[in-house]
Amino acid sequence: AVFVLSSVVQGYKQGQDEAVAGNLISICLNEMDEADPVFKQWLAICLGTLWDKHEEARGRATRCNAPESLETLLLDQTPEVRAAAVYALGTFINSCSERTEHANTLDQNIATRLLQKILEDGSTLVRKELVVTMQYVVNSFPNNFMALMRAIADEDDGTSLLSSSSASTLGRVSSEDKLSRQVLQQRRSVVGIPQSMTGSVTELNRMGDLGILTTPKRGRKSVIGLAGVGTQHHVASLASLASMACYGPGVTAKFKPFYLKVVGGLMVLERDPDKEVGTMARQVLDTIYNKMVAAERERKGSGVFRSLSQAELHSVSAPGSPAKASFMLGDSPPGHNTTLPASFRQGLAGSVGGQHSLTLPSDLASKPAQAWLGRSTVSDISEDGGQETGVKTNFLAWSAKHFSSRLMKLGEDMVDLESEEYWARQWLYDRNEKVKRRAAAERKSVEEGSGRLDDQLGVVKIPQPPSVLAYEPYTSSLAVATRDSILLVGNKPGPSPQVTTSWGNGNSRVSQITSLQFCNSHERGLLVAGSDDGCVRVWRGWDESPHLVTGWTLLPEMVPQSLAGSRVSYGLQLAWSQPDQLLVGAGDAKNIRLWDCSAEVRLCDLPIQSDSCVTCLHMDKGVLAASFGDGQIKLFDYRAPPASARIMAFREHKQLVLSLKMQEGGKIVSGCTEGVVKVWDIRRQSSLTTLETNQPAVSLDIHQSAPVFAAWTSTQQISFHSLHEGKVLNQIRYHEGLLGNRLGPVNCLKFHPSLIQLAAASTDSHVSMFGYRRY
């Protein structure tokens, strides 16, 4: 019934009038307490279509406190319900035709609360609706946002638009120069805002490799976070960009916090891991800027344009497909529609290496090329009742598809034992059991001392030096991450390992992949890639045709390692709990964040109470273990309130912890850069066993279930040790003999979660894999 009513009132003035007269708003609000998520979703959609561009319905909704009732749905556990609530609040803002002080205050409060609650939402479906709502907010206060964009342009360019006599006098700084912001001093806090500098991207890469900084010829007044309007890479995080704290008083002191929050939120959304969300947000920002430029040109003939921002920050890689509303379950969510001029589409089609070649309008073709370099042109957002352009989504049509499917089924809980889906799942379960039995036999052999880990399974050469490795738990497939790409190494189609698929992760130019985690591996799993800017991306179908399922910003406080200066940072570290469907992320931030992946919402933040970065995470049976750069190991019970979640702290390690694993029987095994490995009992304050390799360890990893660990030491060899008295099982040396193992300087070691297999990534872009051989 709610679906039918929402269809009747959608874009139909007479139907809206009859619904308002029939008190439909109060009826829908009284039903909001229902538990069924589909019902709540369509109640919100019905309200949104009812008062869309209907002033009388908006007034009735205001008297019924409808915005407050809808805001309670922003914390719902179902992404579709949250998206419907954002849609309804957006059309509520868009329905005001005559601006009054009361209407302005009400709409500004709604927009502020939306940014507070939804900006970091894990669902791309919700964030797309947030961009559309922010577009309505911008349309409601165009002059204020144009003035803010003018102030941002003044600070970015170091030249006042008002005092410019001609466009040729404006020294526009290109996006490449803005990308080269560097840290000139160490950050003393977990997230700080150091000074900045500019230079070319080539200089940025060279300084990152050599660890040195040079003084640039040009300076900047502002320090912008990761990306935004007038993109300058900055020294802090997306969190500071959202609050516009990265700008000077010339911007922050002249405007109300509301306008700063809206523009800052759009800048963060422009940097969104999901490309569609980023494209939508960028179009809104470009539209504001184009209107400001048009007004300035109309008044003084100035031809200054907003510089390129988020689109140029991403490295050239294959884009992912549209994300799902929930990457655990559900159909593909709606995409977005944008109205772009032909010149913009031609420029995108002719882009090479991220540089767009656009056709300029004829009336502006005579303007200096410097003022137009890298500019894109987008259509304005309609402010009158005419044809609408700008950004919009297909959320309503996508939601209506629910009623085109079979809603009532006989024998819904019954399983078809002859279906292809059943047999495919059964084959996976049988495969998993075989792997478990093989792993148990190998563990028994290790305990008996009747085998060695020296059987070289293969060596693979990859284009770039690898940085992160991850084995798929129930196969021998190995995921290898370079700075901004992922490769899958497997045995198909031949007997020896080789790269089967590779794809780009879509990182910005200053960020890199620092963590890989397999989820749902017992069936058709997902691969989660975490980057040091706090973003995570979820991939599916990596063995054939990889595509992006979803992506979101897990920790906006994270600072990329390339901008962290001399501060030690391991980037974003991830841990996955399959029974609880929880993803945990931590790094050089103040909190460890737990994310409920089934609801795509943040569960809680656990304060780490340490100034060191998190180096390793591991979860097991309600207990979370985290290691730190100063050698500490802390245990958290994430089922308890965050303030009292920490239950234990170990402080025997004196150096950075390289590996941390929780094993059966309440044991924890950890190893640090001193080459010292300790075995702990979570019920005791002191360690049970201390094992020493007697050499500093460059890289170290501990097996998840077997009593063995591996270390790459300063003697240029991999040594395999048993946790029983630290006995050395065997060693693999660098280029051992003419026909020996191909092994360069190792920078990463990774054990298979189940089998006794080891992958070693070397700095000469080789990945070596070793298996267990019983006597």
Coordinates of C-alpha atoms in Angstrom, one line a residue, residues 442 445 450-455 756 771-775:
E442 CA 51.4 -31.1 8.4
S445 CA 54.6 -33.7 11.2
S450 CA 59.7 -35.2 10.5
G451 CA 59.7 -32.5 7.8
R452 CA 61.2 -29.3 6.4
L453 CA 59.8 -26.2 4.9
D454 CA 62.1 -26.0 1.9
D455 CA 60.2 -27.2 -1.1
I756 CA 52.4 -24.8 6.1
G771 CA 55.9 -25.6 0.8
Y772 CA 56.3 -28.2 3.5
R773 CA 58.1 -31.5 2.6
R774 CA 57.8 -34.5 4.9
Y775 CA 60.7 -37.0 5.1

